[in-house]
PDB file of C-alpha atoms in Angstrom:
ATOM      1  CA  UNK A1307      -0.115   0.454   0.302  1.00 74.00           C
ATOM      2  CA  UNK A1308       2.886   2.522   1.082  1.00 84.00           C
ATOM      3  CA  UNK A1309       4.163   1.871  -2.476  1.00 87.00           C
ATOM      4  CA  UNK A1310       1.031   2.847  -4.286  1.00 90.00           C
ATOM      5  CA  UNK A1311       1.650   5.677  -2.169  1.00 92.00           C
ATOM      6  CA  UNK A1312       4.880   6.665  -3.272  1.00 93.00           C
ATOM      7  CA  UNK A1313       3.691   5.628  -7.234  1.00 94.00           C
ATOM      8  CA  UNK A1314       1.120   8.751  -7.466  1.00 97.00           C
ATOM      9  CA  UNK A1315       3.241  11.127  -5.320  1.00 97.00           C
ATOM     10  CA  UNK A1316       5.931  11.127  -8.160  1.00 97.00           C
ATOM     11  CA  UNK A1317       2.966  11.042 -11.027  1.00 97.00           C
ATOM     12  CA  UNK A1318       2.115  14.433  -9.508  1.00 98.00           C
ATOM     13  CA  UNK A1319       4.932  15.955  -9.458  1.00 97.00           C
ATOM     14  CA  UNK A1320       4.912  15.872 -13.384  1.00 96.00           C
ATOM     15  CA  UNK A1321       2.639  18.760 -13.023  1.00 97.00           C
ATOM     16  CA  UNK A1322       4.698  20.964 -11.283  1.00 97.00           C
ATOM     17  CA  UNK A1323       6.118  23.296 -12.716  1.00 97.00           C
ATOM     18  CA  UNK A1324       9.206  26.745 -12.073  1.00 97.00           C
ATOM     19  CA  UNK A1325       7.938  29.648 -10.516  1.00 96.00           C
ATOM     20  CA  UNK A1326       4.381  28.331  -9.601  1.00 98.00           C
ATOM     21  CA  UNK A1327       2.839  27.903  -5.734  1.00 98.00           C
ATOM     22  CA  UNK A1328       1.137  24.578  -5.079  1.00 98.00           C
ATOM     23  CA  UNK A1329      -1.046  23.746  -2.501  1.00 98.00           C
ATOM     24  CA  UNK A1330      -0.394  20.770  -0.140  1.00 98.00           C
ATOM     25  CA  UNK A1331      -2.348  18.360   1.364  1.00 97.00           C
ATOM     26  CA  UNK A1332      -2.618  16.188   4.714  1.00 95.00           C
ATOM     27  CA  UNK A1333      -2.406  12.290   5.027  1.00 93.00           C
ATOM     28  CA  UNK A1334      -0.070  10.422   5.008  1.00 93.00           C
ATOM     29  CA  UNK A1335       0.213  10.318   0.323  1.00 94.00           C
ATOM     30  CA  UNK A1336       0.875  13.504   0.577  1.00 96.00           C
ATOM     31  CA  UNK A1337       3.423  12.631   2.945  1.00 97.00           C
ATOM     32  CA  UNK A1338       4.994  12.108   0.242  1.00 97.00           C
ATOM     33  CA  UNK A1339       4.291  14.263  -2.232  1.00 98.00           C
ATOM     34  CA  UNK A1340       6.424  16.761  -0.622  1.00 98.00           C
ATOM     35  CA  UNK A1341       9.221  15.277   0.670  1.00 98.00           C
ATOM     36  CA  UNK A1342       9.529  14.448  -3.207  1.00 98.00           C
ATOM     37  CA  UNK A1343       8.859  17.641  -4.010  1.00 98.00           C
ATOM     38  CA  UNK A1344      11.152  18.961  -1.520  1.00 98.00           C
ATOM     39  CA  UNK A1345      13.623  17.201  -2.807  1.00 97.00           C
ATOM     40  CA  UNK A1346      12.977  18.470  -6.608  1.00 96.00           C
ATOM     41  CA  UNK A1347      12.763  21.914  -5.894  1.00 96.00           C
ATOM     42  CA  UNK A1348      16.844  21.547  -4.419  1.00 95.00           C
ATOM     43  CA  UNK A1349      17.822  19.853  -6.946  1.00 95.00           C
ATOM     44  CA  UNK A1350      16.705  21.887  -9.799  1.00 94.00           C
ATOM     45  CA  UNK A1351      17.083  24.924  -7.980  1.00 94.00           C
ATOM     46  CA  UNK A1352      13.500  25.499  -8.548  1.00 95.00           C
ATOM     47  CA  UNK A1353      11.256  28.852  -7.487  1.00 96.00           C
ATOM     48  CA  UNK A1354       8.131  26.489  -5.712  1.00 97.00           C
ATOM     49  CA  UNK A1355       5.578  27.984  -2.677  1.00 98.00           C
ATOM     50  CA  UNK A1356       3.954  26.008  -0.948  1.00 98.00           C
ATOM     51  CA  UNK A1357       0.498  26.361   1.005  1.00 98.00           C
ATOM     52  CA  UNK A1358      -0.481  24.291   3.237  1.00 98.00           C
ATOM     53  CA  UNK A1359      -3.615  22.801   4.311  1.00 97.00           C
ATOM     54  CA  UNK A1360      -2.248  21.894   8.522  1.00 97.00           C
ATOM     55  CA  UNK A1361       0.106  22.283  10.539  1.00 96.00           C
ATOM     56  CA  UNK A1362       0.821  19.021   9.823  1.00 96.00           C
ATOM     57  CA  UNK A1363       1.839  20.007   6.701  1.00 97.00           C
ATOM     58  CA  UNK A1364       3.641  22.634   7.194  1.00 98.00           C
ATOM     59  CA  UNK A1365       6.198  21.293   9.070  1.00 98.00           C
ATOM     60  CA  UNK A1366       6.473  18.787   6.697  1.00 98.00           C
ATOM     61  CA  UNK A1367       7.035  21.608   4.142  1.00 98.00           C
ATOM     62  CA  UNK A1368       9.536  24.057   5.708  1.00 98.00           C
ATOM     63  CA  UNK A1369      11.896  20.390   7.159  1.00 98.00           C
ATOM     64  CA  UNK A1370      11.711  19.000   3.275  1.00 98.00           C
ATOM     65  CA  UNK A1371      12.997  22.901   2.181  1.00 97.00           C
ATOM     66  CA  UNK A1372       9.925  23.925   0.502  1.00 98.00           C
ATOM     67  CA  UNK A1373       9.483  28.352   1.118  1.00 97.00           C
ATOM     68  CA  UNK A1374       5.948  28.612   2.646  1.00 98.00           C
ATOM     69  CA  UNK A1375       3.115  31.213   1.986  1.00 97.00           C
ATOM     70  CA  UNK A1376      -0.532  31.849   3.411  1.00 95.00           C
ATOM     71  CA  UNK A1377      -3.146  32.488   1.633  1.00 94.00           C
ATOM     72  CA  UNK A1378      -3.530  35.824   1.480  1.00 94.00           C
ATOM     73  CA  UNK A1379       0.367  36.287   0.507  1.00 96.00           C
ATOM     74  CA  UNK A1380      -0.631  34.815  -3.548  1.00 95.00           C
ATOM     75  CA  UNK A1381      -3.042  36.051  -5.978  1.00 94.00           C
ATOM     76  CA  UNK A1382      -3.657  32.523  -7.437  1.00 96.00           C
ATOM     77  CA  UNK A1383      -2.941  28.943  -6.441  1.00 98.00           C
ATOM     78  CA  UNK A1384      -1.894  27.056  -9.896  1.00 98.00           C
ATOM     79  CA  UNK A1385      -2.363  23.684  -8.429  1.00 98.00           C
ATOM     80  CA  UNK A1386      -3.506  21.791  -5.619  1.00 98.00           C
ATOM     81  CA  UNK A1387      -2.238  18.038  -4.355  1.00 98.00           C
ATOM     82  CA  UNK A1388      -4.081  15.663  -1.846  1.00 97.00           C
ATOM     83  CA  UNK A1389      -5.213  12.467  -0.878  1.00 97.00           C
ATOM     84  CA  UNK A1390      -8.227  11.707  -0.841  1.00 97.00           C
ATOM     85  CA  UNK A1391     -10.800   8.499   1.422  1.00 97.00           C
ATOM     86  CA  UNK A1392     -13.630   7.447  -0.400  1.00 98.00           C
ATOM     87  CA  UNK A1393     -13.326   8.470  -4.522  1.00 98.00           C
ATOM     88  CA  UNK A1394     -17.382   8.100  -6.607  1.00 98.00           C
ATOM     89  CA  UNK A1395     -17.031   6.713 -10.597  1.00 97.00           C
ATOM     90  CA  UNK A1396     -17.730  11.342 -10.769  1.00 97.00           C
ATOM     91  CA  UNK A1397     -14.424  12.313  -8.815  1.00 98.00           C
ATOM     92  CA  UNK A1398     -16.658  13.793  -5.879  1.00 98.00           C
ATOM     93  CA  UNK A1399     -15.245  12.869  -3.093  1.00 98.00           C
ATOM     94  CA  UNK A1400     -14.835  12.477   0.834  1.00 98.00           C
ATOM     95  CA  UNK A1401     -11.951  13.886   2.826  1.00 98.00           C
ATOM     96  CA  UNK A1402     -11.219  15.364   6.509  1.00 96.00           C
ATOM     97  CA  UNK A1403      -9.212  11.831   8.128  1.00 93.00           C
ATOM     98  CA  UNK A1404      -6.961  13.709   8.917  1.00 93.00           C
ATOM     99  CA  UNK A1405      -8.830  16.958  10.694  1.00 95.00           C
ATOM    100  CA  UNK A1406      -7.780  19.330   7.499  1.00 97.00           C
ATOM    101  CA  UNK A1407     -10.692  19.560   6.035  1.00 97.00           C
ATOM    102  CA  UNK A1408     -11.913  23.191   5.978  1.00 98.00           C
ATOM    103  CA  UNK A1409      -8.613  24.849   4.902  1.00 97.00           C
ATOM    104  CA  UNK A1410      -8.154  21.393   2.554  1.00 97.00           C
ATOM    105  CA  UNK A1411     -11.717  22.443   1.419  1.00 98.00           C
ATOM    106  CA  UNK A1412     -10.260  26.238   0.544  1.00 97.00           C
ATOM    107  CA  UNK A1413      -7.071  25.686  -1.086  1.00 97.00           C
ATOM    108  CA  UNK A1414      -8.382  23.583  -2.898  1.00 97.00           C
ATOM    109  CA  UNK A1415     -10.801  24.717  -4.587  1.00 97.00           C
ATOM    110  CA  UNK A1416      -9.004  27.830  -5.552  1.00 97.00           C
ATOM    111  CA  UNK A1417      -6.842  25.938  -6.928  1.00 98.00           C
ATOM    112  CA  UNK A1418      -6.254  26.026 -10.558  1.00 98.00           C
ATOM    113  CA  UNK A1419      -5.770  22.546 -10.920  1.00 98.00           C
ATOM    114  CA  UNK A1420      -6.417  19.853  -8.364  1.00 98.00           C
ATOM    115  CA  UNK A1421      -4.963  17.057  -8.072  1.00 98.00           C
ATOM    116  CA  UNK A1422      -6.202  13.996  -6.443  1.00 98.00           C
ATOM    117  CA  UNK A1423      -4.065  10.738  -4.968  1.00 98.00           C
ATOM    118  CA  UNK A1424      -5.148   7.997  -3.598  1.00 96.00           C
ATOM    119  CA  UNK A1425      -4.539   3.924  -3.299  1.00 94.00           C
ATOM    120  CA  UNK A1426      -7.090   1.848  -5.376  1.00 94.00           C
ATOM    121  CA  UNK A1427      -8.832   0.424  -2.006  1.00 94.00           C
ATOM    122  CA  UNK A1428      -9.594   4.910  -1.706  1.00 96.00           C
ATOM    123  CA  UNK A1429     -12.357   4.068  -5.101  1.00 97.00           C
ATOM    124  CA  UNK A1430     -15.876   3.741  -4.336  1.00 97.00           C
ATOM    125  CA  UNK A1431     -19.462   3.062  -6.044  1.00 97.00           C
ATOM    126  CA  UNK A1432     -20.851   6.119  -3.882  1.00 97.00           C
ATOM    127  CA  UNK A1433     -19.649   8.056  -0.986  1.00 97.00           C
ATOM    128  CA  UNK A1434     -20.853   7.136   2.174  1.00 96.00           C
ATOM    129  CA  UNK A1435     -20.146   2.769   1.520  1.00 96.00           C
ATOM    130  CA  UNK A1436     -16.959   3.422   3.422  1.00 96.00           C
ATOM    131  CA  UNK A1437     -16.283   5.837   5.986  1.00 96.00           C
ATOM    132  CA  UNK A1438     -18.326   9.107   7.473  1.00 98.00           C
ATOM    133  CA  UNK A1439     -18.212  11.895   6.423  1.00 98.00           C
ATOM    134  CA  UNK A1440     -15.542  14.935   8.476  1.00 98.00           C
ATOM    135  CA  UNK A1441     -17.752  17.783   9.356  1.00 98.00           C
ATOM    136  CA  UNK A1442     -16.177  20.376  11.634  1.00 98.00           C
ATOM    137  CA  UNK A1443     -18.094  22.080  14.101  1.00 98.00           C
ATOM    138  CA  UNK A1444     -18.174  24.593  16.342  1.00 98.00           C
ATOM    139  CA  UNK A1445     -17.234  22.810  20.152  1.00 98.00           C
ATOM    140  CA  UNK A1446     -20.227  24.088  21.987  1.00 98.00           C
ATOM    141  CA  UNK A1447     -22.861  22.796  19.302  1.00 98.00           C
ATOM    142  CA  UNK A1448     -21.260  19.742  18.400  1.00 98.00           C
ATOM    143  CA  UNK A1449     -24.172  17.561  20.280  1.00 98.00           C
ATOM    144  CA  UNK A1450     -27.215  19.660  19.082  1.00 98.00           C
ATOM    145  CA  UNK A1451     -25.906  19.616  16.145  1.00 98.00           C
ATOM    146  CA  UNK A1452     -25.611  15.902  16.087  1.00 98.00           C
ATOM    147  CA  UNK A1453     -29.033  15.223  16.657  1.00 97.00           C
ATOM    148  CA  UNK A1454     -29.983  17.649  13.714  1.00 97.00           C
ATOM    149  CA  UNK A1455     -28.213  15.216  11.185  1.00 97.00           C
ATOM    150  CA  UNK A1456     -30.275  12.376  11.937  1.00 96.00           C
ATOM    151  CA  UNK A1457     -32.633  14.164  10.068  1.00 95.00           C
ATOM    152  CA  UNK A1458     -30.678  12.360   6.619  1.00 95.00           C
ATOM    153  CA  UNK A1459     -31.167   9.235   7.856  1.00 93.00           C
ATOM    154  CA  UNK A1460     -27.345   9.549   9.164  1.00 96.00           C
ATOM    155  CA  UNK A1461     -25.701   8.629  12.547  1.00 97.00           C
ATOM    156  CA  UNK A1462     -23.413  11.393  14.522  1.00 97.00           C
ATOM    157  CA  UNK A1463     -20.347  10.729  16.659  1.00 97.00           C
ATOM    158  CA  UNK A1464     -17.771  12.555  17.662  1.00 98.00           C
ATOM    159  CA  UNK A1465     -13.799  12.211  17.434  1.00 97.00           C
ATOM    160  CA  UNK A1466     -12.094  11.299  19.868  1.00 96.00           C
ATOM    161  CA  UNK A1467      -8.410  11.606  20.386  1.00 91.00           C
ATOM    162  CA  UNK A1468      -6.249   8.502  20.340  1.00 86.00           C
ATOM    163  CA  UNK A1469      -3.198   9.434  22.325  1.00 79.00           C
ATOM    164  CA  UNK A1470      -5.197  12.065  23.910  1.00 81.00           C
ATOM    165  CA  UNK A1471      -8.037  12.106  26.351  1.00 86.00           C
ATOM    166  CA  UNK A1472     -11.463  14.153  24.965  1.00 93.00           C
ATOM    167  CA  UNK A1473     -12.254  15.171  21.549  1.00 96.00           C
ATOM    168  CA  UNK A1474     -10.497  15.240  18.332  1.00 96.00           C
ATOM    169  CA  UNK A1475      -9.635  19.224  17.983  1.00 96.00           C
ATOM    170  CA  UNK A1476      -9.477  20.551  15.115  1.00 97.00           C
ATOM    171  CA  UNK A1477      -6.270  23.345  13.829  1.00 95.00           C
ATOM    172  CA  UNK A1478      -9.115  25.988  13.932  1.00 96.00           C
ATOM    173  CA  UNK A1479      -9.861  25.048  17.613  1.00 97.00           C
ATOM    174  CA  UNK A1480     -13.617  23.115  16.957  1.00 98.00           C
ATOM    175  CA  UNK A1481     -14.499  19.830  16.932  1.00 98.00           C
ATOM    176  CA  UNK A1482     -15.319  17.184  14.038  1.00 98.00           C
ATOM    177  CA  UNK A1483     -18.184  14.720  13.851  1.00 98.00           C
ATOM    178  CA  UNK A1484     -18.213  11.547  12.196  1.00 98.00           C
ATOM    179  CA  UNK A1485     -21.847  11.241  10.159  1.00 98.00           C
ATOM    180  CA  UNK A1486     -22.721   8.015   8.564  1.00 98.00           C
ATOM    181  CA  UNK A1487     -25.092   7.980   5.270  1.00 96.00           C
ATOM    182  CA  UNK A1488     -25.930   4.865   4.589  1.00 90.00           C
ATOM    183  CA  UNK A1489     -25.964   6.169   1.485  1.00 92.00           C
ATOM    184  CA  UNK A1490     -24.943   9.256  -0.675  1.00 96.00           C
ATOM    185  CA  UNK A1491     -27.309   9.973  -3.221  1.00 94.00           C
ATOM    186  CA  UNK A1492     -26.375  13.518  -4.452  1.00 97.00           C
ATOM    187  CA  UNK A1493     -23.160  14.576  -2.935  1.00 98.00           C
ATOM    188  CA  UNK A1494     -23.171  18.554  -4.318  1.00 98.00           C
ATOM    189  CA  UNK A1495     -26.734  18.782  -2.271  1.00 98.00           C
ATOM    190  CA  UNK A1496     -25.772  16.988   0.933  1.00 98.00           C
ATOM    191  CA  UNK A1497     -22.705  19.201   1.177  1.00 98.00           C
ATOM    192  CA  UNK A1498     -25.047  22.432   0.570  1.00 98.00           C
ATOM    193  CA  UNK A1499     -27.698  21.142   2.895  1.00 98.00           C
ATOM    194  CA  UNK A1500     -24.745  19.707   6.041  1.00 98.00           C
ATOM    195  CA  UNK A1501     -23.417  23.508   5.351  1.00 98.00           C
ATOM    196  CA  UNK A1502     -26.488  25.427   5.739  1.00 98.00           C
ATOM    197  CA  UNK A1503     -26.851  23.605  10.125  1.00 98.00           C
ATOM    198  CA  UNK A1504     -25.336  26.640  11.881  1.00 98.00           C
ATOM    199  CA  UNK A1505     -22.743  25.718  13.718  1.00 98.00           C
ATOM    200  CA  UNK A1506     -21.412  23.726  10.578  1.00 98.00           C
ATOM    201  CA  UNK A1507     -18.140  25.561   9.948  1.00 98.00           C
ATOM    202  CA  UNK A1508     -17.327  22.908   6.319  1.00 98.00           C
ATOM    203  CA  UNK A1509     -18.129  18.992   5.984  1.00 98.00           C
ATOM    204  CA  UNK A1510     -16.092  16.349   3.714  1.00 98.00           C
ATOM    205  CA  UNK A1511     -17.965  16.163   0.646  1.00 98.00           C
ATOM    206  CA  UNK A1512     -15.762  17.652  -1.831  1.00 98.00           C
ATOM    207  CA  UNK A1513     -18.579  17.483  -4.910  1.00 98.00           C
ATOM    208  CA  UNK A1514     -17.018  18.490  -8.131  1.00 97.00           C
ATOM    209  CA  UNK A1515     -14.004  20.264  -7.246  1.00 97.00           C
ATOM    210  CA  UNK A1516     -11.862  17.471  -8.286  1.00 98.00           C
ATOM    211  CA  UNK A1517      -9.898  17.662 -12.191  1.00 98.00           C
ATOM    212  CA  UNK A1518      -7.252  14.820 -11.422  1.00 98.00           C
ATOM    213  CA  UNK A1519      -7.208  11.751  -9.360  1.00 98.00           C
ATOM    214  CA  UNK A1520      -4.067   9.919  -9.462  1.00 98.00           C
ATOM    215  CA  UNK A1521      -4.827   5.682  -8.893  1.00 97.00           C
ATOM    216  CA  UNK A1522      -1.547   3.593  -7.253  1.00 95.00           C
ATOM    217  CA  UNK A1523      -2.858   0.221  -8.215  1.00 93.00           C
ATOM    218  CA  UNK A1524      -0.313  -3.268  -8.575  1.00 89.00           C
ATOM    219  CA  UNK A1525      -0.004  -2.362 -12.178  1.00 91.00           C
ATOM    220  CA  UNK A1526       0.712   1.204 -11.858  1.00 93.00           C
ATOM    221  CA  UNK A1527      -0.257   4.498 -11.882  1.00 96.00           C
ATOM    222  CA  UNK A1528      -4.026   4.901 -12.907  1.00 96.00           C
ATOM    223  CA  UNK A1529      -5.162   8.305 -14.404  1.00 97.00           C
ATOM    224  CA  UNK A1530      -8.789   9.818 -13.953  1.00 97.00           C
ATOM    225  CA  UNK A1531      -9.846  12.889 -15.123  1.00 96.00           C
ATOM    226  CA  UNK A1532     -12.842  15.291 -15.429  1.00 83.00           C
TER     227      UNK A1532
END
C-alpha cells in the first residue's frame, strides 16, 4: 500500500512547473509528495512556493526545504495536491480523516488544477460506502448538530482522541463529528445541506471539485479526469 502511495506522489510531480504556487495537502500520501517536491526544489533549484493545509503539511514542507506562504500572500494557487478517503465514479470525494478538511477545501477549491492522490482501495461505487463524512463544528454546538444530522438518515459521533483524553481538536480549535450515511445519492446537494446547519464550519464532501485523480494500483498509476 505504501508503495502505491509513493507511485502516485511521484506521478504528481509531473504537474509541477517552475514558478508555481502549490497547495500542499494533509495525510500519508501527500506527505510522500511533499518530501519528493522538496527534493525536486533543491536539486533543480526551482522557485516553488507551498501553501499548506495543516500544521502537519507546514512543518513537513519547511523540513523538506519548500518555501511556505499563506493564502493572503499570493494572487493565485496553480495546483493543489491532496489525498482523499473515498472517490466515486464522478470524482466526488470524502476527505477529512486528518481533521484538516476546512483549510483543504479552501485551498483545493481555489487551485487552478486540483490533483487527488489515492490508492485503489479508496475507489467506491458511491460516497459513504466505506467512510463517514467528517464535519467540523463549533465545539459548543456539537451535540445539537449531531441530533440535527439524524434528519438525513445518518448517525454522527464525536471523534475522540487516540493519544489524548477527550475529543480531537482541529487546527481551527473546533471539534469533528463523523457522520455515517447509508448512501449519499447527491453529493453536491448533501454538501450544501450540511453546511447550512448553524454551527457547522465545513464538511468533508468535496463535490465537483477534483480535476485529476491519480490512483495507485498493483499495475501502476491509473489517471482519472473529470
